[in-house]
Amino acid sequence: MTASSLFSLVFLLLIISLFSAALASTHGLNDQSLIQQVVSSDGHDHDILMSAYHQFSSFKKEYNKTYLTQEEDDYRFGVFMSNLLQARRNQNLDPTAIHGVTKFSDLTPSEFCRKYLRLDGQIQLPKHLKTLPILPTDNLPTAFDWRDDDAVTGVKDQGSCGACWAFASIATVETAHFLANDKLVDMSEQQLIDCSHECTDDKVVCNRGCKGGKHILAYSYMLKVGGVEAAKDYPYTGIDTDSCKFDENKIVASIYDFNNIVADEDQYAANLVEYGTVAVRINGSMMQTYTGGIACPPCSDNFNHEVTLVGYGSDRHWIIKNSWGTDFGENGYYMLCKGKLTCGKNPEAIIPFANMTKATY
């Protein structure tokens, strides 16, 4: 880097820092960890020195973003500029991934968490929840992906409804049902959002539709009511309603049990290969900037997102089905390096088991 370009970079970051401080004072924007724009992984400063307004205009066009007033547009531009502060930091913390402008780049971290990571913290596990026996791991496939067997439905989009818990549980049941019945059926997350209000044994945490929930409680609900409808019969709206429209006569899939997996990633892999896709909890905060590659973020005890393991790569990185649409990450998927699923306190990995059914589709 030349002396002149280094000076330009420092000057730009100084201007952005001052602008961010003013923005925080004006709008009460107190977030310290802000998302970044596209940056060069090799340390060159070309991208970061591009016109911020040009990047913002391109962002709005690509993601079809419009704002009701010029004041709101100006505010979002300020947020977008503020996100440059985190550019190098996220890339340096997570160099094997690619971090950049995403459809979430006009959101502050608190807005992003509120809309997409609505998940309560640690819960008391159900008393009846059993842990699966230890499986041998010596002869696991080098790489494995349930998508290769057409056992995984397409990536879905929860929108701004904080119901990742419903999407993770439905995704695993879809695969479990496929393995039991040789039929891949797109099932209804909206049924869970509208109808599943189960709580933990201590009543501290409950499923609350778009306001958050737990996949463990979703499985309990499916056991209680007998199953789940197809998405075509109970379509997704992405909003909370006061009405549960569940029709037991339209059940297309059911489970007879769901079990925990011992907190060991080799066991996660063995159970994934043996029994099907696995619902897990992760920290999704840095996913706001993720555009591709294999993410390897710092460990965290703050599990705020639920997702589905569908496979792993030859280096045992996890292939994760997310629920933010195909315009997130790698065509809707998130690649996570080995070791990050069990490095926090009290990790969870749950797998359901489906009944054979005579339902028509």
PDB file of N, CA, C and O in Angstrom, residues 285-324:
ATOM      1  N   SER A 285     -24.920 -13.786  14.842  1.00  0.00           N
ATOM      2  CA  SER A 285     -24.682 -12.344  14.761  1.00  0.00           C
ATOM      3  C   SER A 285     -23.798 -11.970  13.584  1.00  0.00           C
ATOM      4  O   SER A 285     -24.087 -11.006  12.856  1.00  0.00           O
ATOM      5  N   MET A 286     -22.724 -12.726  13.350  1.00  0.00           N
ATOM      6  CA  MET A 286     -21.824 -12.399  12.245  1.00  0.00           C
ATOM      7  C   MET A 286     -22.361 -12.866  10.900  1.00  0.00           C
ATOM      8  O   MET A 286     -21.798 -12.520   9.855  1.00  0.00           O
ATOM      9  N   MET A 287     -23.462 -13.593  10.911  1.00  0.00           N
ATOM     10  CA  MET A 287     -24.083 -14.000   9.655  1.00  0.00           C
ATOM     11  C   MET A 287     -24.687 -12.810   8.921  1.00  0.00           C
ATOM     12  O   MET A 287     -25.002 -12.898   7.736  1.00  0.00           O
ATOM     13  N   GLN A 288     -24.837 -11.699   9.601  1.00  0.00           N
ATOM     14  CA  GLN A 288     -25.379 -10.502   8.964  1.00  0.00           C
ATOM     15  C   GLN A 288     -24.503 -10.041   7.802  1.00  0.00           C
ATOM     16  O   GLN A 288     -24.994  -9.440   6.848  1.00  0.00           O
ATOM     17  N   THR A 289     -23.220 -10.342   7.864  1.00  0.00           N
ATOM     18  CA  THR A 289     -22.291  -9.903   6.834  1.00  0.00           C
ATOM     19  C   THR A 289     -21.848 -11.033   5.918  1.00  0.00           C
ATOM     20  O   THR A 289     -21.091 -10.808   4.982  1.00  0.00           O
ATOM     21  N   TYR A 290     -22.274 -12.246   6.177  1.00  0.00           N
ATOM     22  CA  TYR A 290     -21.747 -13.417   5.472  1.00  0.00           C
ATOM     23  C   TYR A 290     -22.235 -13.472   4.031  1.00  0.00           C
ATOM     24  O   TYR A 290     -23.427 -13.379   3.761  1.00  0.00           O
ATOM     25  N   THR A 291     -21.300 -13.658   3.100  1.00  0.00           N
ATOM     26  CA  THR A 291     -21.676 -13.815   1.701  1.00  0.00           C
ATOM     27  C   THR A 291     -21.180 -15.121   1.098  1.00  0.00           C
ATOM     28  O   THR A 291     -21.598 -15.498   0.006  1.00  0.00           O
ATOM     29  N   GLY A 292     -20.284 -15.825   1.773  1.00  0.00           N
ATOM     30  CA  GLY A 292     -19.809 -17.094   1.250  1.00  0.00           C
ATOM     31  C   GLY A 292     -18.569 -17.567   1.973  1.00  0.00           C
ATOM     32  O   GLY A 292     -18.106 -16.958   2.940  1.00  0.00           O
ATOM     33  N   GLY A 293     -18.027 -18.690   1.511  1.00  0.00           N
ATOM     34  CA  GLY A 293     -16.857 -19.266   2.144  1.00  0.00           C
ATOM     35  C   GLY A 293     -17.211 -20.054   3.387  1.00  0.00           C
ATOM     36  O   GLY A 293     -18.386 -20.271   3.696  1.00  0.00           O
ATOM     37  N   ILE A 294     -16.187 -20.480   4.107  1.00  0.00           N
ATOM     38  CA  ILE A 294     -16.387 -21.276   5.326  1.00  0.00           C
ATOM     39  C   ILE A 294     -16.183 -20.362   6.527  1.00  0.00           C
ATOM     40  O   ILE A 294     -15.065 -19.926   6.818  1.00  0.00           O
ATOM     41  N   ALA A 295     -17.255 -20.072   7.218  1.00  0.00           N
ATOM     42  CA  ALA A 295     -17.201 -19.179   8.373  1.00  0.00           C
ATOM     43  C   ALA A 295     -16.568 -19.896   9.556  1.00  0.00           C
ATOM     44  O   ALA A 295     -16.797 -21.079   9.784  1.00  0.00           O
ATOM     45  N   CYS A 296     -15.789 -19.156  10.313  1.00  0.00           N
ATOM     46  CA  CYS A 296     -15.172 -19.707  11.520  1.00  0.00           C
ATOM     47  C   CYS A 296     -15.120 -18.598  12.565  1.00  0.00           C
ATOM     48  O   CYS A 296     -14.041 -18.144  12.968  1.00  0.00           O
ATOM     49  N   PRO A 297     -16.286 -18.132  13.015  1.00  0.00           N
ATOM     50  CA  PRO A 297     -16.336 -17.000  13.937  1.00  0.00           C
ATOM     51  C   PRO A 297     -15.891 -17.395  15.336  1.00  0.00           C
ATOM     52  O   PRO A 297     -15.801 -18.589  15.655  1.00  0.00           O
ATOM     53  N   PRO A 298     -15.598 -16.418  16.174  1.00  0.00           N
ATOM     54  CA  PRO A 298     -15.240 -16.728  17.557  1.00  0.00           C
ATOM     55  C   PRO A 298     -16.367 -17.472  18.261  1.00  0.00           C
ATOM     56  O   PRO A 298     -17.545 -17.309  17.931  1.00  0.00           O
ATOM     57  N   CYS A 299     -16.007 -18.300  19.228  1.00  0.00           N
ATOM     58  CA  CYS A 299     -17.015 -19.029  19.997  1.00  0.00           C
ATOM     59  C   CYS A 299     -17.873 -18.062  20.804  1.00  0.00           C
ATOM     60  O   CYS A 299     -17.419 -16.995  21.214  1.00  0.00           O
ATOM     61  N   SER A 300     -19.108 -18.475  21.035  1.00  0.00           N
ATOM     62  CA  SER A 300     -20.024 -17.646  21.811  1.00  0.00           C
ATOM     63  C   SER A 300     -21.019 -18.536  22.529  1.00  0.00           C
ATOM     64  O   SER A 300     -21.427 -19.589  22.026  1.00  0.00           O
ATOM     65  N   ASP A 301     -21.399 -18.116  23.731  1.00  0.00           N
ATOM     66  CA  ASP A 301     -22.457 -18.803  24.475  1.00  0.00           C
ATOM     67  C   ASP A 301     -23.833 -18.232  24.154  1.00  0.00           C
ATOM     68  O   ASP A 301     -24.840 -18.708  24.668  1.00  0.00           O
ATOM     69  N   ASN A 302     -23.864 -17.221  23.302  1.00  0.00           N
ATOM     70  CA  ASN A 302     -25.127 -16.566  22.955  1.00  0.00           C
ATOM     71  C   ASN A 302     -25.738 -17.257  21.737  1.00  0.00           C
ATOM     72  O   ASN A 302     -25.542 -16.841  20.601  1.00  0.00           O
ATOM     73  N   PHE A 303     -26.485 -18.324  21.967  1.00  0.00           N
ATOM     74  CA  PHE A 303     -27.156 -19.024  20.885  1.00  0.00           C
ATOM     75  C   PHE A 303     -28.432 -18.267  20.533  1.00  0.00           C
ATOM     76  O   PHE A 303     -29.377 -18.228  21.321  1.00  0.00           O
ATOM     77  N   ASN A 304     -28.460 -17.654  19.357  1.00  0.00           N
ATOM     78  CA  ASN A 304     -29.608 -16.812  19.014  1.00  0.00           C
ATOM     79  C   ASN A 304     -30.251 -17.182  17.681  1.00  0.00           C
ATOM     80  O   ASN A 304     -31.069 -16.436  17.157  1.00  0.00           O
ATOM     81  N   HIS A 305     -29.862 -18.339  17.135  1.00  0.00           N
ATOM     82  CA  HIS A 305     -30.414 -18.730  15.836  1.00  0.00           C
ATOM     83  C   HIS A 305     -30.462 -20.251  15.756  1.00  0.00           C
ATOM     84  O   HIS A 305     -29.568 -20.929  16.266  1.00  0.00           O
ATOM     85  N   GLU A 306     -31.528 -20.777  15.128  1.00  0.00           N
ATOM     86  CA  GLU A 306     -31.652 -22.221  14.953  1.00  0.00           C
ATOM     87  C   GLU A 306     -31.654 -22.548  13.466  1.00  0.00           C
ATOM     88  O   GLU A 306     -32.360 -21.904  12.676  1.00  0.00           O
ATOM     89  N   VAL A 307     -30.867 -23.546  13.108  1.00  0.00           N
ATOM     90  CA  VAL A 307     -30.638 -23.898  11.716  1.00  0.00           C
ATOM     91  C   VAL A 307     -30.570 -25.417  11.591  1.00  0.00           C
ATOM     92  O   VAL A 307     -30.675 -26.143  12.583  1.00  0.00           O
ATOM     93  N   THR A 308     -30.346 -25.891  10.357  1.00  0.00           N
ATOM     94  CA  THR A 308     -30.391 -27.329  10.091  1.00  0.00           C
ATOM     95  C   THR A 308     -29.109 -27.806   9.429  1.00  0.00           C
ATOM     96  O   THR A 308     -28.720 -27.297   8.372  1.00  0.00           O
ATOM     97  N   LEU A 309     -28.463 -28.800  10.046  1.00  0.00           N
ATOM     98  CA  LEU A 309     -27.307 -29.435   9.427  1.00  0.00           C
ATOM     99  C   LEU A 309     -27.803 -30.426   8.376  1.00  0.00           C
ATOM    100  O   LEU A 309     -28.574 -31.332   8.684  1.00  0.00           O
ATOM    101  N   VAL A 310     -27.342 -30.256   7.131  1.00  0.00           N
ATOM    102  CA  VAL A 310     -27.728 -31.195   6.080  1.00  0.00           C
ATOM    103  C   VAL A 310     -26.534 -32.014   5.589  1.00  0.00           C
ATOM    104  O   VAL A 310     -26.714 -32.980   4.841  1.00  0.00           O
ATOM    105  N   GLY A 311     -25.331 -31.654   5.998  1.00  0.00           N
ATOM    106  CA  GLY A 311     -24.169 -32.407   5.566  1.00  0.00           C
ATOM    107  C   GLY A 311     -22.886 -31.777   6.066  1.00  0.00           C
ATOM    108  O   GLY A 311     -22.899 -30.837   6.855  1.00  0.00           O
ATOM    109  N   TYR A 312     -21.767 -32.330   5.589  1.00  0.00           N
ATOM    110  CA  TYR A 312     -20.466 -31.782   5.929  1.00  0.00           C
ATOM    111  C   TYR A 312     -19.509 -32.003   4.760  1.00  0.00           C
ATOM    112  O   TYR A 312     -19.693 -32.896   3.920  1.00  0.00           O
ATOM    113  N   GLY A 313     -18.474 -31.167   4.703  1.00  0.00           N
ATOM    114  CA  GLY A 313     -17.495 -31.250   3.640  1.00  0.00           C
ATOM    115  C   GLY A 313     -16.335 -32.148   3.998  1.00  0.00           C
ATOM    116  O   GLY A 313     -16.256 -32.686   5.115  1.00  0.00           O
ATOM    117  N   SER A 314     -15.392 -32.298   3.071  1.00  0.00           N
ATOM    118  CA  SER A 314     -14.261 -33.192   3.290  1.00  0.00           C
ATOM    119  C   SER A 314     -13.361 -32.732   4.435  1.00  0.00           C
ATOM    120  O   SER A 314     -12.653 -33.545   5.031  1.00  0.00           O
ATOM    121  N   ASP A 315     -13.386 -31.442   4.751  1.00  0.00           N
ATOM    122  CA  ASP A 315     -12.632 -30.936   5.891  1.00  0.00           C
ATOM    123  C   ASP A 315     -13.523 -30.853   7.137  1.00  0.00           C
ATOM    124  O   ASP A 315     -13.169 -30.236   8.122  1.00  0.00           O
ATOM    125  N   ARG A 316     -14.665 -31.495   7.051  1.00  0.00           N
ATOM    126  CA  ARG A 316     -15.681 -31.581   8.102  1.00  0.00           C
ATOM    127  C   ARG A 316     -16.307 -30.224   8.430  1.00  0.00           C
ATOM    128  O   ARG A 316     -16.823 -30.017   9.522  1.00  0.00           O
ATOM    129  N   HIS A 317     -16.267 -29.259   7.490  1.00  0.00           N
ATOM    130  CA  HIS A 317     -17.063 -28.059   7.730  1.00  0.00           C
ATOM    131  C   HIS A 317     -18.531 -28.422   7.546  1.00  0.00           C
ATOM    132  O   HIS A 317     -18.886 -29.311   6.764  1.00  0.00           O
ATOM    133  N   TRP A 318     -19.387 -27.741   8.265  1.00  0.00           N
ATOM    134  CA  TRP A 318     -20.814 -28.057   8.263  1.00  0.00           C
ATOM    135  C   TRP A 318     -21.543 -27.324   7.144  1.00  0.00           C
ATOM    136  O   TRP A 318     -21.299 -26.144   6.900  1.00  0.00           O
ATOM    137  N   ILE A 319     -22.424 -28.046   6.472  1.00  0.00           N
ATOM    138  CA  ILE A 319     -23.291 -27.463   5.450  1.00  0.00           C
ATOM    139  C   ILE A 319     -24.637 -27.209   6.119  1.00  0.00           C
ATOM    140  O   ILE A 319     -25.333 -28.142   6.522  1.00  0.00           O
ATOM    141  N   ILE A 320     -24.982 -25.948   6.255  1.00  0.00           N
ATOM    142  CA  ILE A 320     -26.128 -25.552   7.075  1.00  0.00           C
ATOM    143  C   ILE A 320     -27.211 -24.913   6.222  1.00  0.00           C
ATOM    144  O   ILE A 320     -26.960 -23.928   5.515  1.00  0.00           O
ATOM    145  N   LYS A 321     -28.390 -25.471   6.287  1.00  0.00           N
ATOM    146  CA  LYS A 321     -29.549 -24.871   5.623  1.00  0.00           C
ATOM    147  C   LYS A 321     -30.089 -23.764   6.520  1.00  0.00           C
ATOM    148  O   LYS A 321     -30.462 -23.997   7.661  1.00  0.00           O
ATOM    149  N   ASN A 322     -30.150 -22.557   5.977  1.00  0.00           N
ATOM    150  CA  ASN A 322     -30.679 -21.420   6.714  1.00  0.00           C
ATOM    151  C   ASN A 322     -32.084 -21.099   6.213  1.00  0.00           C
ATOM    152  O   ASN A 322     -32.592 -21.764   5.307  1.00  0.00           O
ATOM    153  N   SER A 323     -32.700 -20.082   6.755  1.00  0.00           N
ATOM    154  CA  SER A 323     -34.088 -19.755   6.393  1.00  0.00           C
ATOM    155  C   SER A 323     -34.246 -18.272   6.071  1.00  0.00           C
ATOM    156  O   SER A 323     -35.245 -17.648   6.424  1.00  0.00           O
ATOM    157  N   TRP A 324     -33.232 -17.716   5.378  1.00  0.00           N
ATOM    158  CA  TRP A 324     -33.276 -16.301   4.987  1.00  0.00           C
ATOM    159  C   TRP A 324     -33.332 -16.124   3.476  1.00  0.00           C
ATOM    160  O   TRP A 324     -32.938 -15.078   2.961  1.00  0.00           O
TER     161      TRP A 324
END
